[in-house]
Structures are given as C-alpha cells and as structure tokens.
Amino acid sequence: MEMHQVRYFLAVAQTLNFTRAAEECNVTQPSLTRAIKQLEAELGGDLFRRERPAAQLTELGQRMHPLLKQCYEAAAGARSLASSFKSGEIGALRIALTHSVDLALLIPHLNQIKRQFNRLEFRFLRGSSREVGEFLKKGEAELGIAAEIDEAWERLDVWPLFTENFELVIGKGHPLAERSTIEFDDLRSEQLLSRSYCEHSTRIAASLREHGVDVDHSHEISSERDLIELVEADIGVAMMPHTSPVPDGLKRATVAGLDARRTVNLYGVAGRQRTAVASAVMRMLRGADWREIAG
C-alpha cells in the first residue's frame, strides 16, 4: 500500500467524483483510477461503486475509510515532524480552552512536549464554548479543550478525555465545612455563587432548582478567581468541577442525590493539516491516564 493510493482514495471518498478527485490531487484520472484499482486489489474488494452522477463507497470502502484516513494523517504527521526536527523550527502551538477548564491539566504534557521540540511557542486562547468553536473554525487554534462546544459543525472531531463530578466548595469557616456529604435541605438556606462562564451552569442550576434550592437569587460570577475569593470570605458557596483547583483552606463536599457531571473533550478539525507539535500533543492527551486527576 502506497501513501499516494491512500490519498487518492480519500479524495474520491470526499468528492465522490473520480474526475474532480484527480484534479484536486493534480494527477490524470487514469493514473488515479489505476492507483485505486491497485489498492482495491491489495485489500481484496471494491472500495467504490462507480455510478453516475456520483461514485459511492461500498461497505468495504466505508469500513476502510476511517482506518485509511488515520493512516494517512499519521504518515503526514510523521513527515511534518521529521521536517520540523531537521529545520529546528516548530512554530507555535495554538490551543483554545473554555474559561471553565483549568490550564494546570495541561502543564505536565506541555513540559513533556517542550523537551521534544526546539523553539516552541505556546498560544492559549480563552473563550466561551461557542468562541472556542469559532477559534477552531477560523484556524486560529489547532486544538480545543472544552466540556461542550456550542457549535454544530460537521468537521469537528471530538475525543473525550475524562468525566468528572461537580462538588460543593465551602469556606473553611462555614458551618458545613466539616461534612463530606451535603443534603439538599442544607443548601436551601445557602447563598449560591453561579459560575456564569461554565458551559454547565444552566444545567446545574436547573437540577438544583428541581430539588427546591433557590438558584434564581444567586450571585453571578464571571471569573474563577473572583469565585474563590468570595467563597473564602464566606459570602457564598459554589458548585465546581473536581479538577478546578481550590486553596487548601477551602473544603469540597458531595451533594447527595445530585447528578452533576461533565465530560471534558479534546477537539480538532477533520481534514485540516495539523502541525507536528499539535499532532504530538493530540496523541499525548488522548493517550493519557486521566483517572487520578478526574477523581
């Protein structure tokens, strides 16, 4: 199997037209057709039904498509990586994160990637879930990390990293600070702090409201730092993800009966060429064991 055969296959699978695929690959149609026939011979079956006006993937073609796409992207990434090592110029790693994802989650991986690449520059973009989607869409970021992206775009690739619970965070002087589990009855008299920048704030508020907790008069906070300072001052209590860092003086507790979880995902753009460093970080994050971090 040759990489040009795989490239031709992916072009036809995308365009469903042999002539247009040949134009995109800058080869003649007979050359492209011959290469795909050779690939079909190696795989032992037809990959396309050659129909008019459009070609169609056979069942074998549908099953092989994700595997051949992964193979081609890996080969392209390897070539890019080799070229980058040879030149010593890697460029910038551009990652977009929502406001509710803590950058500390990436630090061990960023330290590791720095040791592998020369002259590496990081560029971190922050925004809402919709803004992270826009950063990816416009090419301003190669990778995105968010619990949920509010963007219905078919080219978004999504890889779940870990799932974590939301916990109640309480000041050390709070009457509930010594308890590991909090009941809904305990929360009904508490002043809540709402993390308006969190993708799941509306969902959590709705769940608490169903159990009789007053969320309609909560304090709306727009940054994690402000939230922590208000909790430390015992001005209110807050629901925060398990991976959100809190000072040692604050206490975490589980709210009994509250189903409040989120899945943090890694996002990329399907079909878009990634830099060697972005591909390396993507593999690193997808292959990491997040169980200890996510609790």
Short mmCIF file of C-alpha atoms in Angstrom, two decimals:
data_model
loop_
_atom_site.label_atom_id
_atom_site.label_comp_id
_atom_site.label_asym_id
_atom_site.label_seq_id
_atom_site.Cartn_x
_atom_site.Cartn_y
_atom_site.Cartn_z
CA MET A 1 0.00 0.00 0.00
CA GLU A 2 1.41 3.36 -1.07
CA MET A 3 0.51 6.68 0.53
CA HIS A 4 -0.45 8.20 -2.83
CA GLN A 5 -3.03 5.41 -3.23
CA VAL A 6 -4.49 6.28 0.16
CA ARG A 7 -4.51 9.99 -0.72
CA TYR A 8 -6.38 9.29 -3.97
CA PHE A 9 -8.89 7.10 -2.13
CA LEU A 10 -9.59 9.83 0.44
CA ALA A 11 -10.01 12.42 -2.32
CA VAL A 12 -12.60 10.30 -4.13
CA ALA A 13 -14.36 9.49 -0.84
CA GLN A 14 -14.70 13.22 -0.18
CA THR A 15 -15.72 14.35 -3.67
CA LEU A 16 -17.49 11.14 -4.81
CA ASN A 17 -16.18 12.01 -8.26
CA PHE A 18 -13.08 10.50 -9.88
CA THR A 19 -12.53 13.43 -12.24
CA ARG A 20 -12.73 16.07 -9.52
CA ALA A 21 -10.56 13.99 -7.18
CA ALA A 22 -7.89 13.70 -9.87
CA GLU A 23 -7.93 17.47 -10.32
CA GLU A 24 -7.54 18.04 -6.59
CA CYS A 25 -4.66 15.56 -6.45
CA ASN A 26 -3.09 17.13 -9.56
CA VAL A 27 -2.91 13.83 -11.45
CA THR A 28 -4.64 12.44 -14.52
CA GLN A 29 -7.83 10.50 -13.99
CA PRO A 30 -6.39 7.27 -15.48
CA SER A 31 -3.47 7.46 -13.02
CA LEU A 32 -5.82 7.99 -10.09
CA THR A 33 -8.16 5.19 -11.22
CA ARG A 34 -5.25 2.79 -11.71
CA ALA A 35 -3.86 3.54 -8.24
CA ILE A 36 -7.24 2.93 -6.61
CA LYS A 37 -7.66 -0.35 -8.52
CA GLN A 38 -4.26 -1.44 -7.20
CA LEU A 39 -5.37 -0.52 -3.68
CA GLU A 40 -8.60 -2.48 -4.14
CA ALA A 41 -6.60 -5.50 -5.32
CA GLU A 42 -4.44 -5.34 -2.18
CA LEU A 43 -7.48 -5.02 0.08
CA GLY A 44 -9.39 -7.75 -1.72
CA GLY A 45 -12.52 -5.92 -2.82
CA ASP A 46 -14.08 -2.86 -4.43
CA LEU A 47 -13.95 0.35 -2.43
CA PHE A 48 -16.34 2.29 -4.68
CA ARG A 49 -19.42 1.63 -6.76
CA ARG A 50 -18.68 3.54 -9.93
CA GLU A 51 -22.11 5.03 -10.56
CA ARG A 52 -23.32 8.20 -12.21
CA PRO A 53 -23.59 11.02 -11.40
CA ALA A 54 -21.61 10.21 -8.23
CA ALA A 55 -19.45 7.34 -7.05
CA GLN A 56 -20.49 5.64 -3.80
CA LEU A 57 -18.45 3.93 -1.12
CA THR A 58 -19.05 0.20 -0.85
CA GLU A 59 -19.40 -1.40 2.59
CA LEU A 60 -15.69 -2.26 2.44
CA GLY A 61 -14.92 1.32 1.48
CA GLN A 62 -16.97 2.66 4.41
CA ARG A 63 -15.17 0.37 6.85
CA MET A 64 -11.74 1.19 5.46
CA HIS A 65 -12.27 4.96 5.28
CA PRO A 66 -11.55 5.84 8.95
CA LEU A 67 -8.58 3.46 9.05
CA LEU A 68 -7.03 4.79 5.85
CA LYS A 69 -7.69 8.37 6.94
CA GLN A 70 -5.93 7.74 10.25
CA CYS A 71 -3.07 6.04 8.41
CA TYR A 72 -2.65 8.95 6.01
CA GLU A 73 -2.80 11.59 8.76
CA ALA A 74 -0.23 9.67 10.81
CA ALA A 75 2.10 9.47 7.82
CA ALA A 76 1.65 13.17 7.09
CA GLY A 77 2.31 13.97 10.73
CA ALA A 78 5.47 11.86 10.69
CA ARG A 79 6.77 13.68 7.61
CA SER A 80 5.99 17.03 9.16
CA LEU A 81 7.63 16.00 12.41
CA ALA A 82 10.78 14.84 10.62
CA SER A 83 10.93 18.10 8.68
CA SER A 84 10.45 20.12 11.84
CA PHE A 85 13.24 18.28 13.65
CA LYS A 86 15.53 18.78 10.69
CA SER A 87 14.94 22.52 10.49
CA GLY A 88 14.70 23.08 14.23
CA GLU A 89 11.73 25.35 13.67
CA ILE A 90 8.46 24.15 15.13
CA GLY A 91 6.45 27.34 15.46
CA ALA A 92 3.53 27.88 17.81
CA LEU A 93 1.13 25.50 19.48
CA ARG A 94 -2.30 27.13 19.40
CA ILE A 95 -4.85 25.73 21.87
CA ALA A 96 -8.26 27.19 22.73
CA LEU A 97 -9.82 26.47 26.12
CA THR A 98 -13.13 27.41 27.66
CA HIS A 99 -12.99 29.53 30.82
CA SER A 100 -14.07 26.56 32.96
CA VAL A 101 -11.13 24.30 32.01
CA ASP A 102 -8.07 24.69 34.22
CA LEU A 103 -4.79 25.12 32.34
CA ALA A 104 -2.97 23.16 35.06
CA LEU A 105 -4.41 19.99 33.50
CA LEU A 106 -2.09 20.52 30.52
CA ILE A 107 1.10 21.53 32.32
CA PRO A 108 2.67 18.03 32.63
CA HIS A 109 2.04 17.40 28.93
CA LEU A 110 3.31 20.84 27.88
CA ASN A 111 6.51 20.28 29.86
CA GLN A 112 6.99 16.97 28.10
CA ILE A 113 6.35 18.41 24.64
CA LYS A 114 8.81 21.26 25.29
CA ARG A 115 11.57 18.70 25.74
CA GLN A 116 10.80 17.18 22.33
CA PHE A 117 10.67 20.33 20.19
CA ASN A 118 13.02 23.25 19.66
CA ARG A 119 11.90 26.88 19.82
CA LEU A 120 8.33 26.04 20.70
CA GLU A 121 5.91 28.86 21.45
CA PHE A 122 2.55 28.38 23.15
CA ARG A 123 -0.52 30.42 22.32
CA PHE A 124 -3.52 29.92 24.57
CA LEU A 125 -6.92 31.31 23.63
CA ARG A 126 -9.77 31.58 26.14
CA GLY A 127 -13.44 31.94 25.43
CA SER A 128 -16.93 30.57 25.79
CA SER A 129 -17.80 27.23 24.25
CA ARG A 130 -19.06 29.00 21.13
CA GLU A 131 -15.91 31.11 20.92
CA VAL A 132 -13.70 28.01 21.17
CA GLY A 133 -15.64 26.54 18.26
CA GLU A 134 -15.06 29.74 16.27
CA PHE A 135 -11.32 29.70 17.05
CA LEU A 136 -11.15 26.20 15.56
CA LYS A 137 -13.36 27.05 12.62
CA LYS A 138 -11.29 30.08 11.63
CA GLY A 139 -7.98 28.28 12.08
CA GLU A 140 -6.90 30.49 14.98
CA ALA A 141 -6.48 27.34 17.11
CA GLU A 142 -5.48 23.82 16.08
CA LEU A 143 -6.84 22.11 19.17
CA GLY A 144 -9.66 22.96 21.55
CA ILE A 145 -10.43 21.74 25.05
CA ALA A 146 -13.92 22.19 26.42
CA ALA A 147 -16.61 20.33 28.28
CA GLU A 148 -19.01 21.11 25.48
CA ILE A 149 -18.77 23.19 22.31
CA ASP A 150 -21.88 25.05 21.28
CA GLU A 151 -21.17 24.66 17.58
CA ALA A 152 -23.00 22.35 15.18
CA TRP A 153 -20.17 21.96 12.67
CA GLU A 154 -19.77 18.60 10.96
CA ARG A 155 -15.98 18.97 10.65
CA LEU A 156 -15.36 19.00 14.39
CA ASP A 157 -13.52 15.90 15.62
CA VAL A 158 -14.25 15.08 19.27
CA TRP A 159 -12.25 12.85 21.62
CA PRO A 160 -13.49 12.50 25.23
CA LEU A 161 -10.66 12.85 27.76
CA PHE A 162 -12.33 12.32 31.13
CA THR A 163 -15.60 12.66 33.03
CA GLU A 164 -15.74 14.36 36.41
CA ASN A 165 -18.28 15.31 39.07
CA PHE A 166 -19.23 18.76 40.29
CA GLU A 167 -18.69 19.30 44.02
CA LEU A 168 -19.81 21.92 46.50
CA VAL A 169 -16.94 24.20 47.56
CA ILE A 170 -17.26 25.79 51.02
CA GLY A 171 -15.22 28.23 53.07
CA LYS A 172 -13.24 26.73 55.97
CA GLY A 173 -15.27 28.72 58.49
CA HIS A 174 -18.62 27.62 57.10
CA PRO A 175 -20.89 25.52 59.39
CA LEU A 176 -20.98 22.76 56.73
CA ALA A 177 -17.20 22.70 56.26
CA GLU A 178 -16.66 19.52 58.30
CA ARG A 179 -19.14 17.45 56.33
CA SER A 180 -18.18 15.41 53.28
CA THR A 181 -21.77 14.99 52.09
CA ILE A 182 -24.35 17.77 51.92
CA GLU A 183 -28.12 17.30 51.67
CA PHE A 184 -30.43 19.47 49.59
CA ASP A 185 -32.11 20.64 52.81
CA ASP A 186 -28.75 22.14 53.85
CA LEU A 187 -28.47 24.11 50.61
CA ARG A 188 -31.91 25.69 50.67
CA SER A 189 -30.75 28.37 53.10
CA GLU A 190 -27.37 28.98 51.44
CA GLN A 191 -26.33 31.82 49.15
CA LEU A 192 -25.10 30.27 45.90
CA LEU A 193 -22.41 31.65 43.62
CA SER A 194 -23.14 30.96 39.95
CA ARG A 195 -20.23 30.34 37.54
CA SER A 196 -21.76 32.07 34.50
CA TYR A 197 -18.70 31.23 32.40
CA CYS A 198 -19.22 27.46 32.82
CA GLU A 199 -20.89 25.54 29.98
CA HIS A 200 -22.91 23.53 32.51
CA SER A 201 -24.06 26.36 34.78
CA THR A 202 -27.60 26.39 33.36
CA ARG A 203 -27.89 22.60 33.62
CA ILE A 204 -26.66 22.54 37.22
CA ALA A 205 -28.97 25.40 38.19
CA ALA A 206 -31.94 23.54 36.71
CA SER A 207 -31.05 20.39 38.65
CA LEU A 208 -30.71 22.29 41.92
CA ARG A 209 -33.97 24.13 41.27
CA GLU A 210 -35.77 20.80 40.87
CA HIS A 211 -34.73 19.94 44.42
CA GLY A 212 -36.03 23.18 45.88
CA VAL A 213 -32.73 25.09 46.05
CA ASP A 214 -33.01 28.82 45.37
CA VAL A 215 -30.78 29.45 42.37
CA ASP A 216 -32.70 32.42 41.00
CA HIS A 217 -31.16 34.78 43.55
CA SER A 218 -27.58 33.52 43.31
CA HIS A 219 -24.59 35.81 42.84
CA GLU A 220 -23.41 35.65 39.22
CA ILE A 221 -19.63 35.44 38.94
CA SER A 222 -17.63 35.80 35.72
CA SER A 223 -14.16 34.54 36.77
CA GLU A 224 -12.77 31.65 38.79
CA ARG A 225 -10.52 33.92 40.81
CA ASP A 226 -13.42 36.11 41.95
CA LEU A 227 -15.40 33.00 42.82
CA ILE A 228 -12.64 31.61 45.03
CA GLU A 229 -12.22 34.91 46.87
CA LEU A 230 -15.96 35.10 47.59
CA VAL A 231 -16.05 31.53 48.88
CA GLU A 232 -13.00 32.21 51.09
CA ALA A 233 -14.84 35.23 52.51
CA ASP A 234 -17.89 33.01 53.28
CA ILE A 235 -20.06 35.20 51.05
CA GLY A 236 -21.44 32.11 49.33
CA VAL A 237 -20.91 28.51 48.27
CA ALA A 238 -20.31 27.23 44.74
CA MET A 239 -20.60 24.12 42.60
CA MET A 240 -17.25 23.49 40.90
CA PRO A 241 -15.75 20.66 38.82
CA HIS A 242 -13.46 18.24 40.63
CA THR A 243 -10.44 19.37 38.55
CA SER A 244 -10.89 23.05 39.39
CA PRO A 245 -8.08 23.98 41.82
CA VAL A 246 -9.09 25.45 45.17
CA PRO A 247 -6.88 26.71 48.02
CA ASP A 248 -6.12 24.33 50.87
CA GLY A 249 -8.34 26.33 53.20
CA LEU A 250 -11.49 25.54 51.24
CA LYS A 251 -13.48 22.34 51.61
CA ARG A 252 -15.12 20.14 48.98
CA ALA A 253 -18.29 18.14 49.58
CA THR A 254 -20.62 15.93 47.59
CA VAL A 255 -24.26 16.96 47.22
CA ALA A 256 -26.22 13.76 47.85
CA GLY A 257 -28.58 12.83 45.02
CA LEU A 258 -27.34 15.50 42.61
CA ASP A 259 -26.36 14.14 39.20
CA ALA A 260 -23.90 16.82 38.13
CA ARG A 261 -21.13 15.61 35.85
CA ARG A 262 -19.31 16.84 32.78
CA THR A 263 -17.06 15.28 30.17
CA VAL A 264 -14.03 17.29 29.09
CA ASN A 265 -13.27 16.78 25.40
CA LEU A 266 -10.40 17.42 23.03
CA TYR A 267 -11.49 18.98 19.73
CA GLY A 268 -9.83 19.22 16.33
CA VAL A 269 -10.86 19.97 12.76
CA ALA A 270 -11.32 16.95 10.49
CA GLY A 271 -9.38 17.03 7.23
CA ARG A 272 -7.22 20.00 8.21
CA GLN A 273 -3.45 19.51 8.20
CA ARG A 274 -2.05 19.79 11.71
CA THR A 275 1.44 20.85 12.67
CA ALA A 276 3.75 18.20 14.05
CA VAL A 277 3.55 19.62 17.55
CA ALA A 278 -0.27 19.74 17.52
CA SER A 279 -0.38 16.12 16.35
CA ALA A 280 2.03 15.12 19.10
CA VAL A 281 0.01 16.93 21.78
CA MET A 282 -3.20 15.40 20.47
CA ARG A 283 -1.76 11.88 20.75
CA MET A 284 -0.36 12.66 24.18
CA LEU A 285 -3.66 13.94 25.57
CA ARG A 286 -5.70 11.11 24.05
CA GLY A 287 -3.30 8.52 25.43
CA ALA A 288 -3.03 9.98 28.94
CA ASP A 289 -4.49 8.26 32.00
CA TRP A 290 -6.83 10.88 33.44
CA ARG A 291 -8.40 8.69 36.12
CA GLU A 292 -6.41 10.02 39.06
CA ILE A 293 -6.91 13.66 38.01
CA ALA A 294 -10.64 13.28 37.39
CA GLY A 295 -11.21 11.51 40.68
#
